[in-house]
Structures are given as C-alpha cells and as structure tokens.
Coordinates of C-alpha atoms in Angstrom, one line a residue:
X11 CA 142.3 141.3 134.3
X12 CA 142.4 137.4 134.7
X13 CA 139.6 134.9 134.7
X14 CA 140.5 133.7 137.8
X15 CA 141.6 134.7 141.0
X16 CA 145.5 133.5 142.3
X17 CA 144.5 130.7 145.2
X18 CA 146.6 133.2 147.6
X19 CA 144.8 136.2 146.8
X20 CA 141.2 134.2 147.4
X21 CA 142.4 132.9 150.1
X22 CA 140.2 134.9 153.1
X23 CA 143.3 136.8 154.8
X24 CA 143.3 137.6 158.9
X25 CA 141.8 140.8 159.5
X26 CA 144.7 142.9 159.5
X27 CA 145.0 145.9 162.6
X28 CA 146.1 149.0 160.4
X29 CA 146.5 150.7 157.1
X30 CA 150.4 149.6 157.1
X31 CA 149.5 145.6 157.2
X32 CA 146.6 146.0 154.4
X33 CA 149.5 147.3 152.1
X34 CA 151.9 144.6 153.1
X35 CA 149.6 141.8 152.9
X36 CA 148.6 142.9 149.0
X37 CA 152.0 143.9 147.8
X38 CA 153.3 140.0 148.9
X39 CA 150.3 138.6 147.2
X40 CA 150.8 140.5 143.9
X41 CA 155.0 140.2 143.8
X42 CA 154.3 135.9 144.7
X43 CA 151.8 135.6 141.7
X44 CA 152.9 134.3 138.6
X45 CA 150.1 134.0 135.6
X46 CA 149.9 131.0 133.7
X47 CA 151.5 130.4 130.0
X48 CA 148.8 130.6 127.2
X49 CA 145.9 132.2 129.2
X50 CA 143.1 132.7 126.7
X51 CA 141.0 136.1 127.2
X52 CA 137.8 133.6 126.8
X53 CA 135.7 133.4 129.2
X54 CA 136.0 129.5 129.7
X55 CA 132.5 127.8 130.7
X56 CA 131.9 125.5 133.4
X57 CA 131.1 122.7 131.1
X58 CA 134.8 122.9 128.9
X59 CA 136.6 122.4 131.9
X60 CA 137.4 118.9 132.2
X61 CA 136.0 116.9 135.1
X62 CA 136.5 113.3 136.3
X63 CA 134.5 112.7 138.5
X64 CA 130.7 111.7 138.1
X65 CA 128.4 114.1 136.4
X66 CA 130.8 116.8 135.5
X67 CA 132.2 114.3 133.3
X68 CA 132.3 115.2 129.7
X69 CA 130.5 113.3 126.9
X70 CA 132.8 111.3 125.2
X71 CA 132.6 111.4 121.2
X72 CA 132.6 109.1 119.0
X73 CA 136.4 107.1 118.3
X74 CA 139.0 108.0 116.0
X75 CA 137.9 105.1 114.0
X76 CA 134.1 106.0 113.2
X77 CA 134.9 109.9 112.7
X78 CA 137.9 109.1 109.9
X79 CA 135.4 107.1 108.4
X80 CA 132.8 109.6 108.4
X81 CA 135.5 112.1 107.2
X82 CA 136.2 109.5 104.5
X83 CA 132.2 109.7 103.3
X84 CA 132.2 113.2 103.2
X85 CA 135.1 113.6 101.1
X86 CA 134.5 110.6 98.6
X87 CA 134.4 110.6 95.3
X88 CA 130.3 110.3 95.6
X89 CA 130.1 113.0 97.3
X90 CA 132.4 115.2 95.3
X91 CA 130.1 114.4 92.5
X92 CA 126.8 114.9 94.4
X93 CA 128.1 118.1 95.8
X94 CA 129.0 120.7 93.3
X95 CA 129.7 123.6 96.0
X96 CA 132.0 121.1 97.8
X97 CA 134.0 120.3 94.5
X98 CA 134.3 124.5 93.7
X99 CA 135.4 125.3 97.6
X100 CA 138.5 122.5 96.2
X101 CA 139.1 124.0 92.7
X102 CA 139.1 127.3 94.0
X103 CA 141.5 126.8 96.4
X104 CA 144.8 127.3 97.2
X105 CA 146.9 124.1 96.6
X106 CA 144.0 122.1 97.1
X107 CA 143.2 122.9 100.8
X108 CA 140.0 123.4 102.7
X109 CA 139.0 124.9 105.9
X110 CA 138.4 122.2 108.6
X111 CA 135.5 124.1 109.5
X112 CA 133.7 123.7 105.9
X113 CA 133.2 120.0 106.5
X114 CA 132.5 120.3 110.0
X115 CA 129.3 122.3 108.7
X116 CA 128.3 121.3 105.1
X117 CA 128.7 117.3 105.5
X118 CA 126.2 115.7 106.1
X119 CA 127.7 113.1 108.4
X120 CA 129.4 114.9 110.4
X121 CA 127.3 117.7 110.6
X122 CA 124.8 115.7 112.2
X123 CA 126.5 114.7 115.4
X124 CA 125.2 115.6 118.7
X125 CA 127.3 117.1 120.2
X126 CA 129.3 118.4 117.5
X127 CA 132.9 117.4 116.9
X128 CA 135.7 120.3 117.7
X129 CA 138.6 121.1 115.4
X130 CA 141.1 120.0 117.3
X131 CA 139.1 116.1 117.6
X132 CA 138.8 115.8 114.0
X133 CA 142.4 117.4 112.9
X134 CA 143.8 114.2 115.9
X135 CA 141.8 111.6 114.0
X136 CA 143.2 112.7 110.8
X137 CA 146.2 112.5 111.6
X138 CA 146.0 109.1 113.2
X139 CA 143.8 107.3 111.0
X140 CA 143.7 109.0 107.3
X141 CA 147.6 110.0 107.1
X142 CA 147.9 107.9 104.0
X143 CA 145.1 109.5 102.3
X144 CA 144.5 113.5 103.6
X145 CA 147.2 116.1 104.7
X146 CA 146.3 118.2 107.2
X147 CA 148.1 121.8 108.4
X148 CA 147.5 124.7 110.9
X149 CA 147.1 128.3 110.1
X150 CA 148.6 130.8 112.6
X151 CA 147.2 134.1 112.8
X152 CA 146.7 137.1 114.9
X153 CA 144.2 136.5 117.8
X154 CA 140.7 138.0 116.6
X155 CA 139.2 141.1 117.8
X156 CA 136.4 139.3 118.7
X157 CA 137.7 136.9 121.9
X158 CA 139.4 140.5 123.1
X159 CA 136.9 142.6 123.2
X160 CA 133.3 140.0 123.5
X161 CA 132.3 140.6 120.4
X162 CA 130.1 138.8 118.1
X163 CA 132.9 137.2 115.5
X164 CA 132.3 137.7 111.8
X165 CA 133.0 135.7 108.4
X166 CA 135.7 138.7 108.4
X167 CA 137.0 138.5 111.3
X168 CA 137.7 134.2 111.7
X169 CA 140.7 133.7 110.2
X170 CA 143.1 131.0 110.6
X171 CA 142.9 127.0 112.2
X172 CA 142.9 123.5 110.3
X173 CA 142.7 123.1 106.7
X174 CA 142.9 119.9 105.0
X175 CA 142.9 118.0 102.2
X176 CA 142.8 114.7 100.0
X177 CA 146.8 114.1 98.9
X178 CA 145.4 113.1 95.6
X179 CA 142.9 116.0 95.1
X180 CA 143.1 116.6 91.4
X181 CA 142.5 112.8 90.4
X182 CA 139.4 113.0 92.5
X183 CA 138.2 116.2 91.0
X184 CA 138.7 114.5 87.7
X185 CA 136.8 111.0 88.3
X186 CA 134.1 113.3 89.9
X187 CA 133.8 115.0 86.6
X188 CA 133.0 111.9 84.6
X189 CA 131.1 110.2 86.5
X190 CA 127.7 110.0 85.7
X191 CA 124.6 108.9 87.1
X192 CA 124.0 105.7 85.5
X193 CA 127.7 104.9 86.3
X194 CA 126.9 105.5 90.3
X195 CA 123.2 103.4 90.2
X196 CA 125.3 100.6 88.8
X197 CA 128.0 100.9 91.7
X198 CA 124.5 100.8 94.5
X199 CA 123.5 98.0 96.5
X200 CA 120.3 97.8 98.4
X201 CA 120.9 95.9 101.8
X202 CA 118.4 94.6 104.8
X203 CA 118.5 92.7 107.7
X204 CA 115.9 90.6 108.6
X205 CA 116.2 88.9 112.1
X206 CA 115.7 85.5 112.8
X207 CA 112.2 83.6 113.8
X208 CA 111.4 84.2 117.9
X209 CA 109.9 81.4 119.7
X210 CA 106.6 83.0 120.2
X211 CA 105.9 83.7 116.8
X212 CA 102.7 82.2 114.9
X213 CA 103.0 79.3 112.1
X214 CA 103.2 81.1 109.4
X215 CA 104.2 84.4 110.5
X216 CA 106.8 86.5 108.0
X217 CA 110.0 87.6 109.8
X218 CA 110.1 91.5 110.2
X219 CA 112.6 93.7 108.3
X220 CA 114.6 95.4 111.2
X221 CA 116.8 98.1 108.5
X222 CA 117.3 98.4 105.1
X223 CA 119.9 101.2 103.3
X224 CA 121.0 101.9 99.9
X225 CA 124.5 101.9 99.8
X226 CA 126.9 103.4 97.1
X227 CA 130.4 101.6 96.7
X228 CA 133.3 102.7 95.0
X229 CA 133.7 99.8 92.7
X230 CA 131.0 97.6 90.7
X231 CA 133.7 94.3 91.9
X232 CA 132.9 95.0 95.7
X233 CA 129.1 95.4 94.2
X234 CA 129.0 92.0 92.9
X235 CA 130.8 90.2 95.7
X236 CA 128.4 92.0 98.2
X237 CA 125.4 90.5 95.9
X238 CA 127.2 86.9 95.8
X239 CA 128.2 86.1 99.2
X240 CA 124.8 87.6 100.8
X241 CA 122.5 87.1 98.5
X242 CA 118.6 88.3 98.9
X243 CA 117.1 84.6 98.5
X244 CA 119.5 82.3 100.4
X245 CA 118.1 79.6 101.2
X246 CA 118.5 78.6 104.9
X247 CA 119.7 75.1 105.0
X248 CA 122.4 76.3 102.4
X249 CA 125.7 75.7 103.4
X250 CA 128.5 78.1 103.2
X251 CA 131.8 76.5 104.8
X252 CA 134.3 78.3 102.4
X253 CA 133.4 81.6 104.0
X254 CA 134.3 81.9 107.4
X255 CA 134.9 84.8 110.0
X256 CA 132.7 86.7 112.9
X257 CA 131.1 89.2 111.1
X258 CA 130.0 86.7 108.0
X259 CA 128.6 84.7 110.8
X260 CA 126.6 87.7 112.7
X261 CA 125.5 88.8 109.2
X262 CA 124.2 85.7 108.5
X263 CA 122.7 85.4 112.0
X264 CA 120.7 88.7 111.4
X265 CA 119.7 87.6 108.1
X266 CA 122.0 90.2 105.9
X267 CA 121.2 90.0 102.1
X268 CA 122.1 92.5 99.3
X269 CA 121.0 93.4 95.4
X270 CA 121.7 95.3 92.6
X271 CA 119.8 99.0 92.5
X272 CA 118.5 97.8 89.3
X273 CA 116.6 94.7 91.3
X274 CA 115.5 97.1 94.1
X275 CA 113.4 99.0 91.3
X276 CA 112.0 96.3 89.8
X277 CA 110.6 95.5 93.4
X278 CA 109.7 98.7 93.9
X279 CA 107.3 99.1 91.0
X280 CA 105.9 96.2 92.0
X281 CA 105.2 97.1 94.9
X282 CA 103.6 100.0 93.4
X283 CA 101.1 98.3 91.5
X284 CA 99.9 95.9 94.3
X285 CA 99.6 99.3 96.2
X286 CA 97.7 100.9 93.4
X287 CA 95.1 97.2 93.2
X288 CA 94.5 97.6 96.7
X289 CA 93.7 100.9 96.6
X290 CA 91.4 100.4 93.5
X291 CA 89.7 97.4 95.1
X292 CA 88.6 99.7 98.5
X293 CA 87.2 102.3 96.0
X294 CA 84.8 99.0 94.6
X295 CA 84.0 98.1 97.3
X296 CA 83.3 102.0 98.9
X297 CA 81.1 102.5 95.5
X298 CA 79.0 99.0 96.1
X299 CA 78.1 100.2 99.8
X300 CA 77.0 103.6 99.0
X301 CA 75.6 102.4 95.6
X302 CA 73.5 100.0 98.4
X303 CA 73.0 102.2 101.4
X304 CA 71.5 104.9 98.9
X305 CA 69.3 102.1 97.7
X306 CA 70.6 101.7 94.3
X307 CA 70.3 98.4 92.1
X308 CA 73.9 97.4 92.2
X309 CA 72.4 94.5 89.4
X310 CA 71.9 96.6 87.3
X311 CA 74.9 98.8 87.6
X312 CA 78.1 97.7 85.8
X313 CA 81.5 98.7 86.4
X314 CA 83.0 98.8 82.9
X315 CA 83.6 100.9 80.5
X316 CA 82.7 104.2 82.2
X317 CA 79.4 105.1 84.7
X318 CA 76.6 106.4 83.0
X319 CA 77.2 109.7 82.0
X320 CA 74.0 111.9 81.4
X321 CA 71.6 109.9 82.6
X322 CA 73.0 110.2 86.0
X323 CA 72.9 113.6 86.0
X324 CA 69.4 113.8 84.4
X325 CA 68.9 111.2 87.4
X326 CA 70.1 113.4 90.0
X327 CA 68.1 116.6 88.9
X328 CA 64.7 114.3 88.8
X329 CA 65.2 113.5 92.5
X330 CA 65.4 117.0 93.7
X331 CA 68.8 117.7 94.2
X332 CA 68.9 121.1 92.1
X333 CA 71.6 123.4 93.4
X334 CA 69.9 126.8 94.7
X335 CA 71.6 129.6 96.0
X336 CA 70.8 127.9 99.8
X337 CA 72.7 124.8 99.0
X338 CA 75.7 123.5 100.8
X339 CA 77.6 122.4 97.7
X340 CA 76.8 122.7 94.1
X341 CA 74.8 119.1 92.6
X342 CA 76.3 116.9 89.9
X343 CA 79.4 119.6 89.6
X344 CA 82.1 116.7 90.9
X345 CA 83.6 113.9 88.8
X346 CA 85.9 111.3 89.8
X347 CA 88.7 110.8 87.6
X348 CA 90.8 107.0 86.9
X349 CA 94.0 105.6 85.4
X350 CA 95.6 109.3 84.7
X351 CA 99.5 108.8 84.5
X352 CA 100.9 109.0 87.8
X353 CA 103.7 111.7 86.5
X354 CA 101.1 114.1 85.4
X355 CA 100.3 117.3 86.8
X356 CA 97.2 119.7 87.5
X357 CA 97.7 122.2 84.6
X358 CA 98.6 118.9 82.4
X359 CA 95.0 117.9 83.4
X360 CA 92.9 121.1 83.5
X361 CA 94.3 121.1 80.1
X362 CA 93.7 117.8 79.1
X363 CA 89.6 118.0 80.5
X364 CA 89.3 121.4 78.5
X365 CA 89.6 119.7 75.2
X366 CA 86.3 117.4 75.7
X367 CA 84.4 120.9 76.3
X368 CA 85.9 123.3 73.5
X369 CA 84.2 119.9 71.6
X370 CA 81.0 122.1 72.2
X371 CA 79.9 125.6 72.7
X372 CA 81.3 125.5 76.3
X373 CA 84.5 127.3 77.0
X374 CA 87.4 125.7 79.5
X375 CA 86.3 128.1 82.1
X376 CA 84.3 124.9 82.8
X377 CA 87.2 123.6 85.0
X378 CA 86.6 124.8 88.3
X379 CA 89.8 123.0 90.0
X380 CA 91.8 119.8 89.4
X381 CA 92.1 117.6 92.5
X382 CA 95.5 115.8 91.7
X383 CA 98.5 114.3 94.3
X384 CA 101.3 113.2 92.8
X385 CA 101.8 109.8 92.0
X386 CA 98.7 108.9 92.2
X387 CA 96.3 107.6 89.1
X388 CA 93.0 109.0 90.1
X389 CA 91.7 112.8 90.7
X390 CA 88.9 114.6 91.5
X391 CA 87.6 117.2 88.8
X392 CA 85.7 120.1 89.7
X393 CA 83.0 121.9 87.0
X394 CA 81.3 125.0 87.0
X395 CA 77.5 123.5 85.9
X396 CA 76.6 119.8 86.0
X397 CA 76.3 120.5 82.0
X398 CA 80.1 120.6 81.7
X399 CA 80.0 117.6 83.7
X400 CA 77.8 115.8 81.2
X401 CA 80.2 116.8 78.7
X402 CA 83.3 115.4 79.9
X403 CA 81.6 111.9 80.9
X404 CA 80.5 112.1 77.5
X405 CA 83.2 112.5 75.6
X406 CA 85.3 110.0 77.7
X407 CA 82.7 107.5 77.3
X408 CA 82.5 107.8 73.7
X409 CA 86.2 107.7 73.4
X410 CA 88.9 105.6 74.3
X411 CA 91.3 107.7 75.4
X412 CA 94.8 107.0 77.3
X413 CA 97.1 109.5 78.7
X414 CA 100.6 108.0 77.5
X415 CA 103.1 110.2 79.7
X416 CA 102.8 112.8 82.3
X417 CA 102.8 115.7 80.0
X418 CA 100.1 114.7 77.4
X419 CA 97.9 117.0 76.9
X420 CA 95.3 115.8 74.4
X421 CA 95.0 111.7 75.1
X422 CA 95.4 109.0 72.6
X423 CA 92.6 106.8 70.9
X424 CA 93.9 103.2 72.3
X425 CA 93.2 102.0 68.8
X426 CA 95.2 102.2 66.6
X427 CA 98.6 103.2 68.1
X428 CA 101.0 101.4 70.8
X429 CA 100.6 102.9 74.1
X430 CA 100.8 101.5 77.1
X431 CA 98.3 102.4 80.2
X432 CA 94.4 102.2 80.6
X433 CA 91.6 104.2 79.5
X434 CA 90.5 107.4 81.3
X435 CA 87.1 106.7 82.8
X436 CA 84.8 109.4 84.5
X437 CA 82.4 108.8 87.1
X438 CA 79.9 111.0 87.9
X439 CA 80.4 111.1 92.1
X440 CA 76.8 111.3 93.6
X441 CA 75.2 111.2 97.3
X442 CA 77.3 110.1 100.1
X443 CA 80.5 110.4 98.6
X444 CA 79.9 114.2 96.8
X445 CA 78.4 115.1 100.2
X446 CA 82.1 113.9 101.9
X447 CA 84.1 115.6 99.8
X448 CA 82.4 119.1 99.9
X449 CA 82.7 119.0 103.3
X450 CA 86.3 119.3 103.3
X451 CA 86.6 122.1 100.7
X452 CA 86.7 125.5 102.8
X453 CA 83.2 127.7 103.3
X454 CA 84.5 130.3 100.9
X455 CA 85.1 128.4 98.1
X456 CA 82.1 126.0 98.4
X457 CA 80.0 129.3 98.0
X458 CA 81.7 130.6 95.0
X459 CA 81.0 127.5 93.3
X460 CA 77.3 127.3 94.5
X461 CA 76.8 130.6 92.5
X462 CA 78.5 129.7 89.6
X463 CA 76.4 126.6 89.2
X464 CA 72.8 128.6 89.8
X465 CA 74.3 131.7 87.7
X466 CA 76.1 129.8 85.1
X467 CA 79.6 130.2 84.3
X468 CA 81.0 133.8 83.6
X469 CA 84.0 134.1 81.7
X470 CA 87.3 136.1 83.2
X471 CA 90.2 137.1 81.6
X472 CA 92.2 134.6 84.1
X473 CA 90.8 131.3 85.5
X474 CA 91.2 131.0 89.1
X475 CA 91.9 127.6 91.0
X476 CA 89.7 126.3 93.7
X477 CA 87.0 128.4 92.5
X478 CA 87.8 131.8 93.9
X479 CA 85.8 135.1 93.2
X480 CA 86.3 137.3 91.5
X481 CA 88.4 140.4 93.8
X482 CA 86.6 143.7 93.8
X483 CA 88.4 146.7 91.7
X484 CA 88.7 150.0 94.0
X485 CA 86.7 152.9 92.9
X486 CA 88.9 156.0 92.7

C-alpha cells in the first residue's frame, strides 16, 4: 500500500459500459504507474509538507548563525564542567562521539526552542558554520520496526542518525576537570543595559534598567576588556574616539556597561541590607500604630534592648485575656523573633530557643513551631504556655546573645569574643498583631494549641511541628 493515490488512478474515470472495459481501464492504470524513489512508510502530516504559499507556509527557524552558536554554548567548556552527565555520555563513548539527538534534548539552549530544531537542521548548520571546531557523521541502519508496523518506537528500537563531536574532545574533558569554581566566578561578568533619558521623563527621574545577564567567558583577558571598554560608571560626556564601530556605538546608545562577578556581589549584599532596613523600619512603625491604636503609652515604651518580658505577660493576663478552652487562639503563647542569621534553619532554632528553657524546670517540648523563611533575620516562635514565653524573653533579655552562623546552636555572649551580627531580641507579640497571625494558622492546629495552653504541656516521645495532636493508637 502507498500513501498516496497515482494522479491517473484518482482521476474520476468515464463510467465504463461492461465488465471487459472496467478490467482494461485498471490494468493500463496499474502497468503506467511507477512509484516514487525513497517513499517512506510514514504517514507524512499535512503540516511537513512544504508549502509556499500563505498560511501553509512553514515556520522558519532560527539561522545557521544563531543555532551554531547555541550548539557552541552547549558544548563549552562551562558546560562540560557544569554538566557531569554530559561529560560521562563523552568519556563513555566511542571515539568521542555523541548522538545528535542527546543535545537536541539535554541542552538547555537548544532544548528550549519553539518549535524544536530537526536533525537534519542542526547536522546542516554544523557542517557550515562549526567545521573547524566539531565533526559530524551519519549512522546507517536498518529501518525500525516501529515506522513499518505504527508502533510506538522504543529506547531499543531507535537506532542510527547524526552523531557528533568536538575535534578536540579530550583537551576539553581535561580543562573541564580542573576547572574549579572560583576559576569560572573570576571568568563572569555581569552586564545591563540601561536606555537613554525619553523626552517626557521627570527632572530627576532614574533611567530604567531594560536587561541585565551574568555572562561566563572563556578567558579572564576578554573579562577585563569587557569591564574596560564598557565600564558600569562612564561618565556621559566622556569621550571615546579610539573605539569606533556600529555595535560599540549602539552599545553605548543603549547604555551597555559591564563588571566583575566579584563587584556584582558586593552590590548585591548591599542591596540586601537596605532591603533588610526597610523592612525593619515598616515593623517600627507597624509596632507604634498598634502600640497607639490599642491605647498604649508609646512614651513610655522603649525600643532597645529587648520588650519587656514578664511584665507583659503579667500585663496581658490582668486585662482578661486568659486563654480558655473557648478561645480562638492561645494568649501570650507567640513571640516575635530579630537579628537571627539569615542562613539558619528551623531545627537550628527550635534548638537554639530550647536551651533558655532546659535553664529551668521546663522541658523543650515548650517549642510549639518555629516560624522561619529563609534568608530572612526575623521569625515567629510558637510556645506551649505563656510561661515558656516568659522564659525565653527572659533569658534573652538578661543575655546578650548573637547567633554567629547559620548552624549555631547555643548563641554567643557578644562580650567577650569577636563575632560579628546583633543581639537576638524577643518581643512578646500582643493584641492586633497576635490576633493577625492566628488567623492564618489552620483551625486544626489553632485548637491543639488552645489545649495545650489551658492543659499545660504534656510531654511525647516525639515533638510534633505546628502543634499537631497527638494520633489515636487502634485498639485491637
């Protein structure tokens, strides 16, 4: 069978008068027909066959130019030492070469293209564009049993097509092996564009940044020349006559600038800590309002070293709000937690937060859940009974304590050694704010904690995080 029909055999023949013309008519159709060379048992769809003509056009890909260069990313030495599967597929290898196929699927340039590239697209651009640097070959195989008989093809079955690779393989894999990352960060440029003032812009108004891209180069020299002719504070009345050439001119006319990886970091922590400020100042100024709307006497209140502890726990008890077993959230049970170190983790800090009530007679079951994102320098605590409360705002008020990395455990006393970072203060968190937060924490678990603050804390042989129950044992 064909996938088409002969034009002669389609065509729609005169009704023939007897049984003796019908034979005729098919026996001349079939003897004239001669099939085409190469016919493919596929099933060809109508949107592979080529069209010229408007919408039946096909979209055109990306040049020859743009995929070698993609195909150049993809097999660089960066890559071969970011990718440690890509680097095996090469070692294991025979003579070095690699199915076509593989980076058509695992890069992560090429993989990305919409629509995908073909073989036979990327094996042409090779071969034009990257002779110098890649050889390229063709497997021949038996056809597969899968385009005879419509069946869904297999790892087992595929066999055969393009496999390339880089004409000086082993010296890649061997640079790729001794690189390391310090040597790749120093070989990193970060680069932005920043266009030009519009005419309708304000006095005073910043210019926008329209991109911005870490890019890794193959050779500090080209990092340094990249940092020197577009550098990140030009000045714009500078002049620059010894460089000339369209694309230095439409770089400068978009503002192109460049540093070091090292710089970008620098900025970036900086950026950081006037995030962090801000974020510090809004919690100020949240604390004043509800401090006022609450009627407080913000006079009175200072902000340094720590709230006060007890006595606003006492406080809250003598105005009524004792938690009871009708109560929407346990009272006085939530502290609010600064300057933790922004690498730390939850157990880090249930851990850290048991050691000021093991001070006592309390146990760490205390520690109902810790409240922590990452990267951030404040948390919310959780406690069983406003008395662990009371001990923790204690013993962090009594103590100056600092947490010097992310994986301390027990705090250092400021004085007296050389650690960087500021001391942990705990706030008791009260009205408004405690009334907030509740409200996002799920029914079930708001309950549980409700009963352990009215029943007191009852110690299991495994603490459970955001207060969970304890689960019901089956009776056999």
């Amino acid at each position: 069978m064909f996938p088409f029909v002969p034009r002669k055999v389609a065509r729609k023949p005169k009704a023939p008068t007897n049984e003796a013309s019908i034979s005729q008519s098919t026996r001349s159709a079939t003897l004239n027909y001669r099939p085409p060379e190469h016919v493919s048992p596929r099933n060809d769809s109508q949107e592979s066959r080529p069209s010229g003509k408007g919408k039946d056009k096909q979209v055109e890909h990306a040049n020859e130019e743009d995929i070698s260069a993609l195909v150049r990313l993809s097999m660089s030495d960066h890559s071969l030492w970011l990718n440690p599967d890509l680097r095996r597929t090469i070692e294991t290898s025979q003579e070095g070469y690699i199915p076509l196929t593989y980076i058509l699927t695992h890069s992560p340039y090429l993989s990305q293209l919409k629509p995908s590239l073909s073989e036979a697209a990327l094996s042409k651009a090779i071969r034009n564009q990257l002779a110098a640097t890649f050889d390229i070959r063709v497997l021949v195989s038996s056809p597969s049993r899968a385009e005879w008989y419509g069946k869904a093809s297999t790892s087992k079955d595929v066999v055969g097509g393009y496999e390339v690779r880089m004409k000086e393989w082993k010296e890649a894999l061997q640079r790729a092996r001794n690189m390391s990352r310090n040597d790749w960060e120093l070989r990193t440029v970060y680069v932005s564009i920043v266009l030009p003032k519009h005419h309708q812009d304000k006095p005073g108004d910043q210019p926008k940044c329209k991109g911005f891209a870490l890019v890794t180069l193959s050779d500090t020299t080209l990092v340094e020349s990249l940092r020197t002719r577009y550098p990140w504070d030009r000045h714009p009345d500078a002049q620059t006559h010894e460089i000339e050439g369209d694309v230095f001119q439409e770089a400068q006319k978009i503002g192109f600038r460049a540093i070091t990886k090292a710089q970008w970091d620098r900025l970036n922590e900086e950026y950081l800590q006037y995030k962090q400020s801000l974020l510090d100042e809004m919690n100020l100024v949240t604390d004043q309002d509800e401090y006022h709307d609450s009627g407080h006497n913000l006079t009175s209140r200072k902000r340094s070293p720590s709230p006060t502890g007890s006595e606003s726990i006492v406080g809250a008890q003598q105005s009524g709000q004792v938690t009871t077993l009708a109560s929407q959230y346990p009272f006085g049970c939530l502290l609010f937690i600064r300057h933790v170190h922004p690498e730390t983790n939850k157990t880090t800090l249930k851990t850290l937060f048991s050691r000021a009530l093991l001070e006592g007679d309390s146990t760490a079951e205390g520690i109902d859940y810790v409240d922590f994102n990452k990267g951030m320098e404040t948390c919310h605590l959780r406690v069983a009974t406003p008395d662990h409360a009371r001990k923790i705002v204690d013993h962090f008020s009594t103590n100056n304590l600092v947490q010097a990395g992310g994986l301390d455990q027990t705090a250092i006393e400021i004085e007296g050694h050389d650690v960087t970072g500021k001391r942990i203060t705990v706030e008791l968190v009260e009205g408004t704010r405690e009334e907030l937060y509740w409200g996002k924490v799920p029914e079930k678990v708001r309950r549980a904690a409700v009963e352990k603050a009215v029943n007191g804390i009852v110690p299991t042989a495994g603490g459970t995080d955001e207060g969970k129950p304890k689960r019901k044992r089956r009776r056999k």
